[in-house]
């Protein structure tokens, strides 16, 4: 399986933007880049995913490097509720079963 | 829309007892998963299923069994519970993005 590398932890001030990086140098052409987050004492929740183009939704934006070997999850205005562990995951084509979690990045938001 | 429902939410088992963790989804997803998460750690895949009647082992299948007789249900069976199985168990279903249940916190004493 293609692997991802994320920093163990990051801090952000409340109401400031947060850029969470992910390296995936062995990504294949059909791998989608998925992001999930896990709030304390909850199950993971889907954040966003993309293939080649940058993506936006109500929760976040996903910026994908042109060579697709890295990506960045952008939270435009961090709130205390965004404090969570963020996982970057590579997944095969839309119908692929693969869903393997790494260690993720623990985001702390400072009031 | 219920999504993914897990029962029970909490359970205490004695060593050697057995139990079934229930998981049901109402989104007609083919793919379903069972994970365990030990304190302070990431999620580890126990078993997964790509459709009714089809299951396969993940990273940590020992001590567990699964079945998938319907699209909706994917129960996880623990036989002869051991303290090492104390963990939080998450069930998920997906086609593209995955949806997770709220988890079952299991303690084996």
Short mmCIF file of C-alpha atoms in Angstrom, two decimals:
data_model
loop_
_atom_site.label_atom_id
_atom_site.label_comp_id
_atom_site.label_asym_id
_atom_site.label_seq_id
_atom_site.Cartn_x
_atom_site.Cartn_y
_atom_site.Cartn_z
CA UNK A 1 0.00 0.00 0.00
CA UNK A 2 1.18 3.52 -0.71
CA UNK A 3 2.25 5.27 2.49
CA UNK A 4 1.71 8.76 3.80
CA UNK A 5 3.88 10.84 6.11
CA UNK A 6 2.43 13.49 8.41
CA UNK A 7 3.86 15.51 11.29
CA UNK A 8 2.97 14.05 14.68
CA UNK A 9 1.50 17.28 16.00
CA UNK A 10 0.75 20.90 15.12
CA UNK A 11 -0.59 23.93 16.94
CA UNK A 12 -2.72 26.76 15.71
CA UNK A 13 -4.27 29.86 17.21
CA UNK A 14 -8.02 30.07 17.16
CA UNK A 15 -9.50 31.89 14.15
CA UNK A 16 -6.29 31.56 12.14
CA UNK A 17 -5.82 29.36 9.06
CA UNK A 18 -4.20 25.96 9.48
CA UNK A 19 -2.21 24.09 6.85
CA UNK A 20 -1.80 20.39 7.55
CA UNK A 21 0.79 18.75 5.26
CA UNK A 22 0.95 15.19 3.98
CA UNK A 23 3.67 13.57 1.90
CA UNK A 24 2.84 10.62 -0.35
CA UNK A 25 5.77 10.22 -2.69
CA UNK A 26 4.79 6.69 -3.80
CA UNK A 27 1.24 7.60 -4.80
CA UNK A 28 -0.05 5.84 -7.90
CA UNK A 29 -2.01 7.46 -10.68
CA UNK A 30 -5.34 6.03 -9.49
CA UNK A 31 -4.95 6.79 -5.77
CA UNK A 32 -7.35 9.30 -4.29
CA UNK A 33 -6.14 11.44 -1.38
CA UNK A 34 -8.59 11.26 1.52
CA UNK A 35 -8.59 13.19 4.79
CA UNK A 36 -10.40 12.16 7.92
CA UNK A 37 -10.37 13.58 11.41
CA UNK A 38 -11.09 12.11 14.78
CA UNK A 39 -12.39 14.31 17.55
CA UNK A 40 -11.72 13.16 21.13
CA UNK A 41 -13.80 10.12 22.12
CA UNK A 42 -15.48 9.91 18.70
CA UNK A 43 -15.20 7.84 15.57
CA UNK A 44 -13.33 9.27 12.58
CA UNK A 45 -15.27 11.53 10.26
CA UNK A 46 -14.71 12.24 6.60
CA UNK A 47 -13.31 15.67 5.75
CA UNK A 48 -12.47 15.83 2.06
CA UNK A 49 -10.90 13.95 -0.80
CA UNK A 50 -9.43 14.65 -4.22
CA UNK A 51 -7.54 13.14 -7.12
CA UNK A 52 -5.64 15.86 -8.99
CA UNK A 53 -7.41 19.18 -8.70
CA UNK A 54 -7.76 21.29 -5.58
CA UNK A 55 -11.06 20.68 -3.79
CA UNK A 56 -13.22 22.79 -1.51
CA UNK A 57 -16.13 21.89 0.71
CA UNK A 58 -17.86 23.36 3.72
CA UNK A 59 -15.30 21.92 6.12
CA UNK A 60 -11.97 22.50 4.42
CA UNK A 61 -9.92 22.84 1.26
CA UNK A 62 -7.50 20.33 -0.18
CA UNK A 63 -4.50 21.55 -2.14
CA UNK A 64 -2.75 18.88 -4.20
CA UNK A 65 0.75 19.38 -5.56
CA UNK A 66 1.12 19.23 -9.31
CA UNK A 67 3.21 16.04 -9.09
CA UNK A 68 0.70 14.65 -6.52
CA UNK A 69 3.50 13.66 -4.15
CA UNK A 70 2.17 15.89 -1.42
CA UNK A 71 -1.03 17.56 -0.36
CA UNK A 72 -2.19 20.08 2.22
CA UNK A 73 -5.43 20.18 4.13
CA UNK A 74 -6.44 23.77 4.80
CA UNK A 75 -8.77 24.81 7.58
CA UNK A 76 -9.54 28.42 6.77
CA UNK A 77 -10.35 29.55 10.29
CA UNK A 78 -9.52 27.17 13.10
CA UNK A 79 -12.01 26.82 15.93
CA UNK A 80 -11.66 24.95 19.20
CA UNK A 81 -13.89 22.28 17.72
CA UNK A 82 -11.25 21.59 15.07
CA UNK A 83 -8.86 20.17 17.68
CA UNK A 84 -8.54 16.56 16.53
CA UNK A 85 -6.25 13.99 14.97
CA UNK A 86 -6.17 14.43 11.19
CA UNK A 87 -5.44 11.44 8.98
CA UNK A 88 -4.24 11.59 5.39
CA UNK A 89 -5.03 8.36 3.55
CA UNK A 90 -4.43 7.14 0.02
CA UNK A 91 -7.23 5.12 -1.45
CA UNK A 92 -7.48 3.34 -4.78
CA UNK A 93 -10.19 4.09 -7.31
CA UNK A 94 -13.58 5.09 -5.93
CA UNK A 95 -14.61 1.49 -5.47
CA UNK A 96 -11.44 0.33 -3.70
CA UNK A 97 -11.82 -1.33 -0.33
CA UNK A 98 -8.48 -0.10 0.99
CA UNK A 99 -8.84 2.16 4.01
CA UNK A 100 -5.68 2.04 6.13
CA UNK A 101 -5.03 4.66 8.80
CA UNK A 102 -1.59 5.86 9.83
CA UNK A 103 -0.76 7.83 12.98
CA UNK A 104 -2.09 11.17 11.78
CA UNK A 105 -1.39 14.72 12.99
CA UNK A 106 -2.73 15.85 16.32
CA UNK A 107 -3.93 19.43 15.91
CA UNK A 108 -4.17 21.60 19.01
CA UNK A 109 -6.07 24.89 18.80
CA UNK A 110 -5.05 27.60 21.22
CA UNK A 111 -7.77 30.01 22.35
CA UNK B 1 -30.59 8.94 8.29
CA UNK B 2 -29.01 6.64 10.89
CA UNK B 3 -25.73 5.96 9.02
CA UNK B 4 -23.64 3.36 10.87
CA UNK B 5 -25.00 2.05 14.16
CA UNK B 6 -22.95 0.07 16.63
CA UNK B 7 -24.19 -1.75 19.70
CA UNK B 8 -23.44 -1.95 22.54
CA UNK B 9 -21.66 1.31 23.38
CA UNK B 10 -19.92 -0.14 26.42
CA UNK B 11 -19.27 -3.67 27.64
CA UNK B 12 -17.23 -5.36 30.33
CA UNK B 13 -16.30 -8.98 29.69
CA UNK B 14 -14.59 -11.52 31.86
CA UNK B 15 -11.60 -13.40 30.49
CA UNK B 16 -12.77 -16.35 28.41
CA UNK B 17 -16.26 -15.00 27.72
CA UNK B 18 -17.54 -14.43 24.20
CA UNK B 19 -19.60 -11.66 22.69
CA UNK B 20 -20.75 -10.20 19.39
CA UNK B 21 -20.37 -6.54 18.51
CA UNK B 22 -23.17 -5.48 16.22
CA UNK B 23 -22.82 -3.10 13.27
CA UNK B 24 -25.50 -2.11 10.81
CA UNK B 25 -25.59 0.52 8.06
CA UNK B 26 -28.48 1.91 6.05
CA UNK B 27 -26.56 3.43 3.12
CA UNK B 28 -26.41 0.28 0.97
CA UNK B 29 -22.61 0.34 1.03
CA UNK B 30 -20.78 -2.73 -0.16
CA UNK B 31 -17.62 -2.08 1.86
CA UNK B 32 -17.62 -2.53 5.60
CA UNK B 33 -14.77 -2.55 8.11
CA UNK B 34 -13.95 -3.32 11.71
CA UNK B 35 -11.16 -1.44 13.46
CA UNK B 36 -9.78 -1.41 16.94
CA UNK B 37 -8.13 1.58 18.59
CA UNK B 38 -6.02 1.21 21.69
CA UNK B 39 -5.51 4.25 23.94
CA UNK B 40 -3.40 6.94 22.28
CA UNK B 41 -2.93 4.86 19.14
CA UNK B 42 -4.25 4.87 15.60
CA UNK B 43 -6.88 2.59 14.10
CA UNK B 44 -5.92 -0.95 13.17
CA UNK B 45 -7.98 -2.93 10.68
CA UNK B 46 -9.33 -6.22 12.02
CA UNK B 47 -11.56 -7.49 9.21
CA UNK B 48 -13.23 -6.03 6.17
CA UNK B 49 -15.92 -7.06 3.70
CA UNK B 50 -16.43 -6.05 0.07
CA UNK B 51 -19.99 -7.34 -0.08
CA UNK B 52 -22.47 -9.83 1.33
CA UNK B 53 -20.86 -13.24 1.70
CA UNK B 54 -17.30 -11.92 1.27
CA UNK B 55 -14.94 -11.16 4.16
CA UNK B 56 -11.19 -10.94 4.56
CA UNK B 57 -8.57 -10.42 7.25
CA UNK B 58 -7.00 -7.07 8.02
CA UNK B 59 -3.88 -6.33 10.06
CA UNK B 60 -4.96 -7.82 13.41
CA UNK B 61 -7.58 -10.59 12.89
CA UNK B 62 -6.45 -13.06 15.58
CA UNK B 63 -9.10 -13.67 18.23
CA UNK B 64 -11.95 -12.34 16.08
CA UNK B 65 -14.41 -13.64 13.52
CA UNK B 66 -16.87 -11.90 11.22
CA UNK B 67 -19.74 -12.75 8.94
CA UNK B 68 -21.62 -10.78 6.30
CA UNK B 69 -24.92 -12.41 5.45
CA UNK B 70 -26.58 -9.14 4.38
CA UNK B 71 -25.41 -5.84 2.94
CA UNK B 72 -26.58 -4.02 6.05
CA UNK B 73 -25.00 -6.06 8.86
CA UNK B 74 -21.40 -6.88 9.72
CA UNK B 75 -21.11 -8.39 13.21
CA UNK B 76 -17.75 -8.96 14.91
CA UNK B 77 -17.44 -11.99 17.16
CA UNK B 78 -14.94 -12.26 20.00
CA UNK B 79 -14.31 -15.79 21.16
CA UNK B 80 -12.50 -16.43 24.45
CA UNK B 81 -11.97 -12.77 25.36
CA UNK B 82 -8.48 -11.78 26.56
CA UNK B 83 -7.24 -8.61 28.32
CA UNK B 84 -5.32 -7.72 25.13
CA UNK B 85 -8.69 -7.21 23.42
CA UNK B 86 -9.52 -4.29 25.70
CA UNK B 87 -9.98 -1.50 23.20
CA UNK B 88 -12.44 0.74 21.41
CA UNK B 89 -13.94 -0.91 18.36
CA UNK B 90 -15.17 1.06 15.35
CA UNK B 91 -17.25 -0.17 12.48
CA UNK B 92 -17.34 1.70 9.18
CA UNK B 93 -18.99 1.45 5.80
CA UNK B 94 -18.07 3.12 2.54
CA UNK B 95 -18.24 3.43 -1.15
CA UNK B 96 -16.16 6.57 -1.65
CA UNK B 97 -16.01 8.37 1.70
CA UNK B 98 -16.32 6.22 4.81
CA UNK B 99 -18.81 6.63 7.60
CA UNK B 100 -17.97 5.44 11.09
CA UNK B 101 -20.05 4.36 14.01
CA UNK B 102 -19.62 5.88 17.43
CA UNK B 103 -17.64 2.94 18.72
CA UNK B 104 -17.92 0.18 21.32
CA UNK B 105 -15.70 0.53 24.37
CA UNK B 106 -14.79 -3.00 25.50
CA UNK B 107 -12.97 -3.89 28.70
CA UNK B 108 -11.83 -7.45 29.39
CA UNK B 109 -11.05 -8.19 33.04
#
